[in-house]
Every structure is written in C-alpha cells, then in structure tokens.
Amino acid sequence: MTVPVRLRPEIAALPPYRQGKQADAHAFKLSSNENPFEPLPAVLDVLRDSLQVNRYPDGAASGLRSVLAERFGVGIDEVHAGAGSISILSQLLLATAQPGDEVVYAWRSFEAYPGLVTVTGATSVQVPNRADGSHDLEAMAAAVTDATRLVIVCSPNNPTGEVVSTHDFERFMAAVPESVLVVLDEAYAEFVTDDTAVQGESLTEKHPNLVVLRTFSKAYGLAGLRIGYAIGPAYVLDAARSTAIALSVTAMGQQAAIASLEHEEELLERVSRIVRLRDQVRQALIDQGWDVPRAQGNFVWLPTGEHTARAAEVFDRAGIVVRAFAPEGIRISIGESASVDKLLGAAQEVVRSL
Ligand SMILES: Cc1ncc(COP(=O)(O)O)c(C=O)c1O
C-alpha cells in the first residue's frame, strides 16, 4: 500500500493506546482498573436531567471547579477540569515539553505515559522501579537534567500498586529545580490506606512547580463519562487550559462529578469494600506463594516475569480478563466479589503449572 501523506515518523511508529480487553458475557473484566459498581441512583437521576445534548457544555466547568476549589481551600483558577485526568496530563506535557526536551517518569508505570510524551516530540527518560515495584525517587531526581521539563510521579503506581511516602516525596521535591514541573498522578488516591503515603492536595500550596492529578474514573465510578481534575498553580493550569481542546468536558461529566461529591460518603463506603477485598485477595495470593507488592490502588500485581503470556492465558480460560505486561507481570483489578474465587483458582493453577 502506498502511503502518500507524510506522517511524523515517531507518530507512525507509535502503537495506538491498548485498552484492557473487553470481556465476553461470562468473563469478569479485571483489565482496566474500573469500579464494578454502577453509579448511585442519585447520580443517575442527575444524568437523566442533564441529557440536553444539543447544547455545548460550560467550557470552563465553573460549577465543578468552584465545588473542588472550596473543598481543597484553593482559588478556582488553581483547579482545572479535563476529559479524564489523562487529558490534563497531555495538556501539561504539550505546555512544557517540545523536541529536544526530556520527560522523566518511573517504569513500569501507567502505559499511556510513553505515547503522550512522544506526541509532544520530547524524549522519555524511564527510570526503572525498585525490585518491590516502588519508584526509585533518588534515581529519578538524579535523571533530571537541564533538558528536563516535566517529571511524572505516579502514586499509587499503576500497575505495581506501591505508593510514594510523604517523606520521600518531600526529599524529591527539594532535589528537583523549581523550573521543572512535577505532576503527581493520584488516580487511585481514594484507595490508599497507608498513612505514610503522599497526599498531593496538602502540598500544592507549598510547591510552585507541583500539579496534582485526580480522577472521577476510579473511586467515583465515572470512567465512561471522562472527567478528571488538577490542583496546582494557576499559571501552570492556565497553560494547560491553553493547550486543551475546547469544550471536551461534557455537561454530563461535570454534573455527575458534582453529584458524586455530594454523595461522597456512600461512594467511599463502596471504596472501602473494594479496599477490604483487595487486601484479602493480596493475602490469599501471598499464601499461594506469590510475591505481591503492597497494593494501594484497586488492583494487584503478579510478577509473572517470562511466564506472563502463558499465565494470562490461564486467567483467560478461567473467565478472568487481566492486563498482561510481558515479560514483567500481570495486573488484576479488584472487581465484583463474585470474581474472587475464579481469580484465586486461576492464580493457583498458574503456580501449579508454570
Ligand atoms: C495512573 C493513572 N493515571 C491516569 C489514568 C487515567 O484516568 P482518567 O480516566 O481520569 O483519564 C489512569 C487510568 O487507568 C491511571 O491508571
């Protein structure tokens, strides 16, 4: 086939974002770290009432931003809403990095990071995780050079589940020049039970080069509505707003997010059920002999190494759709409680057969 259009070579070579596999009717989809619960009835009511799709949304998401600003005790310009927190990360990258620049992040981490960096034309600098799956923040700070424009810290880290401690994060911030933007991706913050873990919201006032990303996709169960937010310095978020595609945050997303915050207690009760299940699943896997890193998101990580592809097939046959990152490991989301027996049965079979 002839390809007449001249594409940027690095984009033509870029594999498209690989979404977690869809599951058939009998399988459990534990491949995308989704929330197994339907939205609350009150949230569904709001959605029904906001079905006016012939009108554009409020492009500034002012209602949601003012609720969040009040909640975090910051100004409305220190809050930014996006069509998923991933959109905001893309905007921040476009605002800071260009060809010749570098973006530092831990690896393995969220699979979207490399592609987003490539799109800007900048170069990814991937710093290997420690053996326990946690970020090596000292090595990440040491990887910062004059060419670095942005560093991503992911806590809890997708897919390994480990968190960064407040202590280590503060040391890291002290080592990174203020001219470098640090993005703390806290997509799974609500699932964290470790008291020593960093909590970005308490640190943004202190650091003029820190932006914290949060999302309604995970704990609040609104993944399909694409709504996330950032807290950080107004001038940095203004730059993100300048690179954003206008009007991409839907009215339904904004209103469902506000309604979810109004009914947060009920939602967080569901989160604590997922957390309890996560801790039980992790313990059962450890009892089977697996070396599972501390899980602080809504997922667990199995270091299956060179056996990853075959192990994923075992889960697939058992009706458990997982996310395989060969040759490193498998990430399994904590979903319906009915999936747990199947999940543990398949994990046991992997131990027996590989
Ligand atoms: C670490 C991390 N950050 C960001 C996201 C994207 O979330 P959103 O749905 O808000 O774009 C994900 C989703 O899986 C994630 O794992």
CSV table of C-alpha atoms and ligand atoms in Angstrom, one decimal:
chain,number,residue,atom,x,y,z
A,1,MET,CA,0.0,0.0,0.0
A,2,THR,CA,1.3,3.5,-0.9
A,3,VAL,CA,1.2,6.0,2.0
A,4,PRO,CA,1.1,9.4,0.3
A,5,VAL,CA,0.6,11.5,3.4
A,6,ARG,CA,3.8,12.4,5.2
A,7,LEU,CA,3.2,11.4,8.8
A,8,ARG,CA,5.7,12.3,11.6
A,9,PRO,CA,7.8,9.2,11.7
A,10,GLU,CA,7.7,8.9,15.5
A,11,ILE,CA,3.9,9.0,15.4
A,12,ALA,CA,3.6,6.5,12.5
A,13,ALA,CA,5.8,4.1,14.7
A,14,LEU,CA,3.7,4.7,17.8
A,15,PRO,CA,1.4,1.8,18.7
A,16,PRO,CA,-2.1,3.0,19.4
A,17,TYR,CA,-3.2,3.0,23.1
A,18,ARG,CA,-4.0,-0.5,24.0
A,19,GLN,CA,-7.2,-0.6,26.1
A,20,GLY,CA,-7.8,-3.5,28.6
A,21,LYS,CA,-9.5,-6.4,26.7
A,22,GLN,CA,-13.3,-6.4,26.6
A,23,ALA,CA,-14.8,-9.4,28.4
A,24,ASP,CA,-17.5,-11.7,27.0
A,25,ALA,CA,-20.7,-12.2,28.9
A,26,HIS,CA,-19.3,-15.0,31.2
A,27,ALA,CA,-16.0,-13.4,32.0
A,28,PHE,CA,-15.0,-10.8,34.6
A,29,LYS,CA,-13.3,-7.8,33.1
A,30,LEU,CA,-10.4,-7.1,35.5
A,31,SER,CA,-8.1,-5.5,33.0
A,32,SER,CA,-8.9,-1.7,33.2
A,33,ASN,CA,-9.0,-0.9,37.0
A,34,GLU,CA,-12.6,0.1,36.7
A,35,ASN,CA,-15.1,0.3,39.5
A,36,PRO,CA,-17.5,-2.7,39.5
A,37,PHE,CA,-20.4,-0.6,41.0
A,38,GLU,CA,-23.0,1.2,38.9
A,39,PRO,CA,-23.3,5.0,39.7
A,40,LEU,CA,-25.5,5.8,42.7
A,41,PRO,CA,-29.2,6.3,41.9
A,42,ALA,CA,-28.9,10.0,42.8
A,43,VAL,CA,-26.1,10.3,40.2
A,44,LEU,CA,-28.2,8.5,37.5
A,45,ASP,CA,-31.0,11.0,38.2
A,46,VAL,CA,-28.7,13.9,37.6
A,47,LEU,CA,-27.5,12.3,34.4
A,48,ARG,CA,-31.1,11.9,33.2
A,49,ASP,CA,-31.8,15.5,33.9
A,50,SER,CA,-28.7,16.7,32.1
A,51,LEU,CA,-29.4,15.0,28.8
A,52,GLN,CA,-29.6,18.2,26.9
A,53,VAL,CA,-27.0,17.2,24.3
A,54,ASN,CA,-27.9,19.8,21.6
A,55,ARG,CA,-26.1,22.4,23.7
A,56,TYR,CA,-22.4,22.8,24.3
A,57,PRO,CA,-21.2,22.3,27.8
A,58,ASP,CA,-19.8,25.1,30.1
A,59,GLY,CA,-16.3,25.0,28.7
A,60,ALA,CA,-14.8,26.4,31.9
A,61,ALA,CA,-16.5,23.7,34.1
A,62,SER,CA,-17.1,26.6,36.5
A,63,GLY,CA,-19.6,24.8,38.7
A,64,LEU,CA,-17.4,21.7,39.3
A,65,ARG,CA,-14.3,23.8,39.7
A,66,SER,CA,-15.9,26.0,42.4
A,67,VAL,CA,-17.0,22.9,44.3
A,68,LEU,CA,-13.5,21.5,44.2
A,69,ALA,CA,-11.9,24.9,45.0
A,70,GLU,CA,-13.9,25.1,48.1
A,71,ARG,CA,-13.2,21.6,49.1
A,72,PHE,CA,-9.4,22.0,48.7
A,73,GLY,CA,-9.3,25.5,50.1
A,74,VAL,CA,-7.8,26.9,46.9
A,75,GLY,CA,-8.8,29.5,44.3
A,76,ILE,CA,-10.9,28.5,41.3
A,77,ASP,CA,-8.0,29.2,39.0
A,78,GLU,CA,-6.0,26.6,40.9
A,79,VAL,CA,-8.4,23.9,39.7
A,80,HIS,CA,-8.7,22.6,36.2
A,81,ALA,CA,-11.1,20.0,34.9
A,82,GLY,CA,-10.4,17.7,31.9
A,83,ALA,CA,-12.0,14.9,29.9
A,84,GLY,CA,-10.2,12.4,32.2
A,85,SER,CA,-7.1,13.2,34.1
A,86,ILE,CA,-5.1,11.7,31.2
A,87,SER,CA,-6.3,14.7,29.1
A,88,ILE,CA,-4.8,17.1,31.6
A,89,LEU,CA,-1.5,15.2,31.6
A,90,SER,CA,-1.4,15.5,27.9
A,91,GLN,CA,-2.2,19.3,28.1
A,92,LEU,CA,0.6,19.8,30.7
A,93,LEU,CA,3.1,17.9,28.5
A,94,LEU,CA,2.1,20.0,25.5
A,95,ALA,CA,2.5,23.1,27.6
A,96,THR,CA,6.0,22.3,28.8
A,97,ALA,CA,7.8,19.9,26.5
A,98,GLN,CA,9.0,20.0,22.9
A,99,PRO,CA,11.6,18.3,20.7
A,100,GLY,CA,14.9,18.2,22.4
A,101,ASP,CA,13.3,18.3,25.9
A,102,GLU,CA,13.1,15.4,28.3
A,103,VAL,CA,10.3,14.0,30.5
A,104,VAL,CA,11.2,11.7,33.4
A,105,TYR,CA,9.0,9.0,34.8
A,106,ALA,CA,9.3,5.7,36.6
A,107,TRP,CA,9.0,2.5,34.6
A,108,ARG,CA,7.0,0.4,34.6
A,109,SER,CA,4.2,2.8,35.2
A,110,PHE,CA,0.9,3.9,33.5
A,111,GLU,CA,1.1,2.6,29.9
A,112,ALA,CA,-0.2,5.9,28.5
A,113,TYR,CA,2.8,7.9,29.5
A,114,PRO,CA,5.3,7.0,26.8
A,115,GLY,CA,2.8,7.8,24.0
A,116,LEU,CA,1.8,11.1,25.4
A,117,VAL,CA,5.5,12.2,25.7
A,118,THR,CA,6.2,11.0,22.1
A,119,VAL,CA,3.3,13.1,20.8
A,120,THR,CA,5.0,16.3,22.2
A,121,GLY,CA,8.2,15.5,20.3
A,122,ALA,CA,10.1,15.3,23.6
A,123,THR,CA,12.1,12.3,24.8
A,124,SER,CA,11.0,9.9,27.5
A,125,VAL,CA,13.6,9.1,30.3
A,126,GLN,CA,12.3,6.0,32.0
A,127,VAL,CA,13.8,5.3,35.5
A,128,PRO,CA,13.4,1.6,36.5
A,129,ASN,CA,11.3,0.9,39.6
A,130,ARG,CA,13.0,-0.7,42.6
A,131,ALA,CA,12.6,-4.5,43.0
A,132,ASP,CA,9.5,-4.1,45.1
A,133,GLY,CA,7.7,-2.1,42.4
A,134,SER,CA,8.1,1.3,44.0
A,135,HIS,CA,9.5,4.4,42.4
A,136,ASP,CA,13.3,5.0,42.8
A,137,LEU,CA,12.9,8.7,43.6
A,138,GLU,CA,16.6,9.2,44.2
A,139,ALA,CA,17.4,7.9,40.7
A,140,MET,CA,14.5,9.9,39.2
A,141,ALA,CA,15.9,13.1,40.8
A,142,ALA,CA,19.3,12.2,39.5
A,143,ALA,CA,17.9,11.7,36.0
A,144,VAL,CA,16.7,15.4,35.9
A,145,THR,CA,19.0,17.5,33.6
A,146,ASP,CA,18.9,20.9,32.0
A,147,ALA,CA,16.7,19.3,29.3
A,148,THR,CA,14.0,18.1,31.7
A,149,ARG,CA,10.7,19.9,31.6
A,150,LEU,CA,8.4,17.6,33.5
A,151,VAL,CA,8.6,14.7,35.9
A,152,ILE,CA,5.6,12.3,36.5
A,153,VAL,CA,5.3,10.6,39.9
A,154,CYS,CA,2.5,8.0,40.0
A,155,SER,CA,1.3,7.1,43.5
A,156,PRO,CA,-0.1,4.5,43.9
A,157,ASN,CA,1.8,3.3,40.9
A,158,ASN,CA,-0.1,1.7,38.1
A,159,PRO,CA,0.5,-1.3,37.6
A,160,THR,CA,2.6,-2.3,40.7
A,161,GLY,CA,0.4,-0.7,43.4
A,162,GLU,CA,3.2,0.8,45.6
A,163,VAL,CA,2.9,4.3,47.0
A,164,VAL,CA,5.5,7.1,47.4
A,165,SER,CA,5.8,8.2,51.1
A,166,THR,CA,5.4,11.9,52.0
A,167,HIS,CA,8.9,11.9,53.4
A,168,ASP,CA,10.4,10.6,50.1
A,169,PHE,CA,8.3,12.9,48.0
A,170,GLU,CA,9.4,16.0,50.0
A,171,ARG,CA,13.0,15.0,49.6
A,172,PHE,CA,12.4,14.5,45.9
A,173,MET,CA,10.8,18.0,45.6
A,174,ALA,CA,13.7,19.5,47.4
A,175,ALA,CA,16.1,17.9,44.9
A,176,VAL,CA,14.2,19.0,41.7
A,177,PRO,CA,14.7,22.5,40.4
A,178,GLU,CA,11.6,24.7,40.7
A,179,SER,CA,11.8,25.3,36.9
A,180,VAL,CA,10.8,21.7,36.3
A,181,LEU,CA,7.1,20.8,36.6
A,182,VAL,CA,6.3,17.8,38.8
A,183,VAL,CA,3.0,16.1,38.1
A,184,LEU,CA,1.8,13.8,40.9
A,185,ASP,CA,-0.7,11.4,39.3
A,186,GLU,CA,-3.0,10.2,42.1
A,187,ALA,CA,-5.7,8.5,40.0
A,188,TYR,CA,-6.1,5.9,42.8
A,189,ALA,CA,-5.7,8.2,45.8
A,190,GLU,CA,-9.1,7.2,47.4
A,191,PHE,CA,-8.0,3.6,47.7
A,192,VAL,CA,-4.8,4.4,49.7
A,193,THR,CA,-4.8,3.2,53.3
A,194,ASP,CA,-1.1,3.7,54.1
A,195,ASP,CA,-0.9,6.7,56.4
A,196,THR,CA,2.7,7.5,55.3
A,197,ALA,CA,1.7,7.8,51.6
A,198,VAL,CA,2.0,11.2,50.0
A,199,GLN,CA,-1.3,13.2,49.7
A,200,GLY,CA,-0.8,15.8,47.0
A,201,GLU,CA,-3.7,18.0,47.9
A,202,SER,CA,-1.8,19.1,51.1
A,203,LEU,CA,1.3,20.0,49.2
A,204,THR,CA,0.3,22.1,46.2
A,205,GLU,CA,0.3,25.4,48.2
A,206,LYS,CA,3.9,24.7,49.2
A,207,HIS,CA,5.4,23.9,45.9
A,208,PRO,CA,5.1,26.3,43.0
A,209,ASN,CA,6.0,23.6,40.5
A,210,LEU,CA,3.6,20.9,41.6
A,211,VAL,CA,0.4,19.8,39.9
A,212,VAL,CA,-1.7,17.0,41.4
A,213,LEU,CA,-4.0,14.9,39.1
A,214,ARG,CA,-7.1,13.2,40.4
A,215,THR,CA,-10.0,11.5,38.6
A,216,PHE,CA,-13.6,10.6,39.0
A,217,SER,CA,-13.0,7.4,36.8
A,218,LYS,CA,-11.9,5.0,39.6
A,219,ALA,CA,-13.2,5.5,43.1
A,220,TYR,CA,-16.3,7.5,41.9
A,221,GLY,CA,-17.1,5.0,39.1
A,222,LEU,CA,-17.5,7.6,36.3
A,223,ALA,CA,-14.8,6.2,33.9
A,224,GLY,CA,-17.2,6.3,30.9
A,225,LEU,CA,-18.0,10.0,31.4
A,226,ARG,CA,-14.4,11.1,31.2
A,227,ILE,CA,-13.9,13.6,34.0
A,228,GLY,CA,-10.8,14.3,36.0
A,229,TYR,CA,-9.2,17.4,37.6
A,230,ALA,CA,-5.9,19.0,38.6
A,231,ILE,CA,-4.9,21.1,41.5
A,232,GLY,CA,-1.9,23.4,41.1
A,233,PRO,CA,-0.6,26.9,40.5
A,234,ALA,CA,-3.0,29.0,38.4
A,235,TYR,CA,-0.2,30.0,35.9
A,236,VAL,CA,0.6,26.4,35.1
A,237,LEU,CA,-3.1,25.3,34.8
A,238,ASP,CA,-3.7,28.4,32.6
A,239,ALA,CA,-1.0,27.0,30.3
A,240,ALA,CA,-2.8,23.6,30.3
A,241,ARG,CA,-6.1,25.4,29.6
A,242,SER,CA,-4.4,27.0,26.6
A,243,THR,CA,-3.4,23.6,25.1
A,244,ALA,CA,-6.7,21.9,25.8
A,245,ILE,CA,-9.2,21.1,23.1
A,246,ALA,CA,-12.1,23.5,23.9
A,247,LEU,CA,-15.4,22.1,25.2
A,248,SER,CA,-14.3,18.5,25.6
A,249,VAL,CA,-15.5,18.1,29.2
A,250,THR,CA,-19.2,17.2,28.8
A,251,ALA,CA,-22.1,18.7,30.9
A,252,MET,CA,-23.0,15.2,32.0
A,253,GLY,CA,-19.5,14.6,33.3
A,254,GLN,CA,-19.5,17.9,35.2
A,255,GLN,CA,-22.9,17.3,36.7
A,256,ALA,CA,-22.2,13.6,37.6
A,257,ALA,CA,-19.0,14.7,39.3
A,258,ILE,CA,-20.7,17.3,41.4
A,259,ALA,CA,-23.5,14.8,42.3
A,260,SER,CA,-20.9,12.2,43.2
A,261,LEU,CA,-19.1,14.7,45.6
A,262,GLU,CA,-22.5,15.4,47.2
A,263,HIS,CA,-23.0,11.7,47.8
A,264,GLU,CA,-19.3,11.0,48.6
A,265,GLU,CA,-19.9,9.1,51.8
A,266,GLU,CA,-21.9,6.4,50.1
A,267,LEU,CA,-19.3,6.2,47.3
A,268,LEU,CA,-16.4,6.0,49.8
A,269,GLU,CA,-18.2,3.2,51.6
A,270,ARG,CA,-18.0,1.2,48.3
A,271,VAL,CA,-14.4,2.1,48.0
A,272,SER,CA,-13.7,0.6,51.5
A,273,ARG,CA,-15.4,-2.6,50.3
A,274,ILE,CA,-13.1,-2.7,47.3
A,275,VAL,CA,-10.1,-2.0,49.6
A,276,ARG,CA,-11.1,-4.8,52.0
A,277,LEU,CA,-11.4,-7.2,49.1
A,278,ARG,CA,-8.1,-6.0,47.7
A,279,ASP,CA,-6.3,-6.8,51.0
A,280,GLN,CA,-8.0,-10.2,51.2
A,281,VAL,CA,-7.0,-11.1,47.6
A,282,ARG,CA,-3.5,-9.9,48.1
A,283,GLN,CA,-3.1,-12.0,51.3
A,284,ALA,CA,-4.6,-15.1,49.6
A,285,LEU,CA,-2.1,-14.7,46.7
A,286,ILE,CA,0.8,-14.4,49.2
A,287,ASP,CA,-0.5,-17.6,50.9
A,288,GLN,CA,-0.3,-19.3,47.5
A,289,GLY,CA,3.4,-18.3,47.3
A,290,TRP,CA,3.1,-15.1,45.1
A,291,ASP,CA,5.4,-12.2,45.8
A,292,VAL,CA,2.7,-9.4,45.5
A,293,PRO,CA,3.9,-5.8,46.1
A,294,ARG,CA,2.0,-3.7,48.6
A,295,ALA,CA,-1.3,-3.0,46.8
A,296,GLN,CA,-2.7,0.6,47.4
A,297,GLY,CA,-4.8,1.0,44.3
A,298,ASN,CA,-7.8,-1.1,43.2
A,299,PHE,CA,-5.6,-3.7,41.7
A,300,VAL,CA,-2.9,-6.3,42.5
A,301,TRP,CA,0.3,-7.0,40.6
A,302,LEU,CA,1.6,-10.5,39.9
A,303,PRO,CA,5.3,-10.6,38.9
A,304,THR,CA,5.0,-13.5,36.4
A,305,GLY,CA,8.1,-12.5,34.5
A,306,GLU,CA,8.9,-14.6,31.5
A,307,HIS,CA,5.7,-16.7,32.1
A,308,THR,CA,3.5,-13.7,31.7
A,309,ALA,CA,1.9,-14.6,28.4
A,310,ARG,CA,1.1,-18.2,29.4
A,311,ALA,CA,-0.1,-17.1,32.8
A,312,ALA,CA,-2.5,-14.6,31.2
A,313,GLU,CA,-3.9,-17.5,29.1
A,314,VAL,CA,-4.7,-19.4,32.2
A,315,PHE,CA,-6.6,-16.5,33.6
A,316,ASP,CA,-8.4,-16.0,30.3
A,317,ARG,CA,-9.5,-19.6,30.2
A,318,ALA,CA,-10.9,-19.2,33.7
A,319,GLY,CA,-13.0,-16.3,32.6
A,320,ILE,CA,-10.8,-13.6,34.2
A,321,VAL,CA,-9.6,-10.9,31.8
A,322,VAL,CA,-6.4,-9.4,33.1
A,323,ARG,CA,-3.8,-7.0,31.8
A,324,ALA,CA,-0.6,-8.7,30.9
A,325,PHE,CA,2.7,-6.7,30.5
A,326,ALA,CA,5.1,-9.3,29.1
A,327,PRO,CA,7.7,-10.1,30.2
A,328,GLU,CA,7.1,-8.4,33.6
A,329,GLY,CA,3.8,-9.3,35.1
A,330,ILE,CA,0.1,-9.2,35.2
A,331,ARG,CA,-2.2,-6.5,36.7
A,332,ILE,CA,-5.5,-7.7,38.0
A,333,SER,CA,-8.2,-5.2,39.0
A,334,ILE,CA,-10.3,-5.8,42.1
A,335,GLY,CA,-13.9,-6.1,40.7
A,336,GLU,CA,-17.0,-7.9,41.6
A,337,SER,CA,-16.7,-10.0,44.8
A,338,ALA,CA,-18.1,-12.9,42.7
A,339,SER,CA,-14.8,-12.8,40.6
A,340,VAL,CA,-12.6,-13.6,43.5
A,341,ASP,CA,-12.9,-17.4,43.7
A,342,LYS,CA,-12.2,-17.7,40.0
A,343,LEU,CA,-9.3,-15.2,40.2
A,344,LEU,CA,-7.7,-17.1,43.1
A,345,GLY,CA,-8.4,-20.5,41.4
A,346,ALA,CA,-6.6,-19.3,38.2
A,347,ALA,CA,-3.7,-17.9,40.2
A,348,GLN,CA,-3.3,-21.2,42.0
A,349,GLU,CA,-3.3,-23.0,38.6
A,350,VAL,CA,-0.6,-20.7,37.3
A,351,VAL,CA,1.5,-21.6,40.4
A,352,ARG,CA,1.0,-25.3,39.8
A,353,SER,CA,1.5,-25.3,36.0
A,354,LEU,CA,4.4,-22.9,35.4
B,1,LIG,C1,-2.1,6.1,36.9
B,1,LIG,C2,-3.3,6.6,36.0
B,1,LIG,N1,-3.4,7.8,35.7
B,1,LIG,C3,-4.4,8.3,35.0
B,1,LIG,C4,-5.4,7.4,34.5
B,1,LIG,C5,-6.4,8.0,33.6
B,1,LIG,O1,-7.6,8.2,34.2
B,1,LIG,P1,-8.7,9.1,33.5
B,1,LIG,O2,-9.8,8.1,33.3
B,1,LIG,O3,-9.1,10.1,34.5
B,1,LIG,O4,-8.2,9.7,32.3
B,1,LIG,C6,-5.3,6.1,34.8
B,1,LIG,C7,-6.3,5.1,34.2
B,1,LIG,O5,-6.1,3.9,34.2
B,1,LIG,C8,-4.2,5.6,35.6
B,1,LIG,O6,-4.1,4.3,35.9
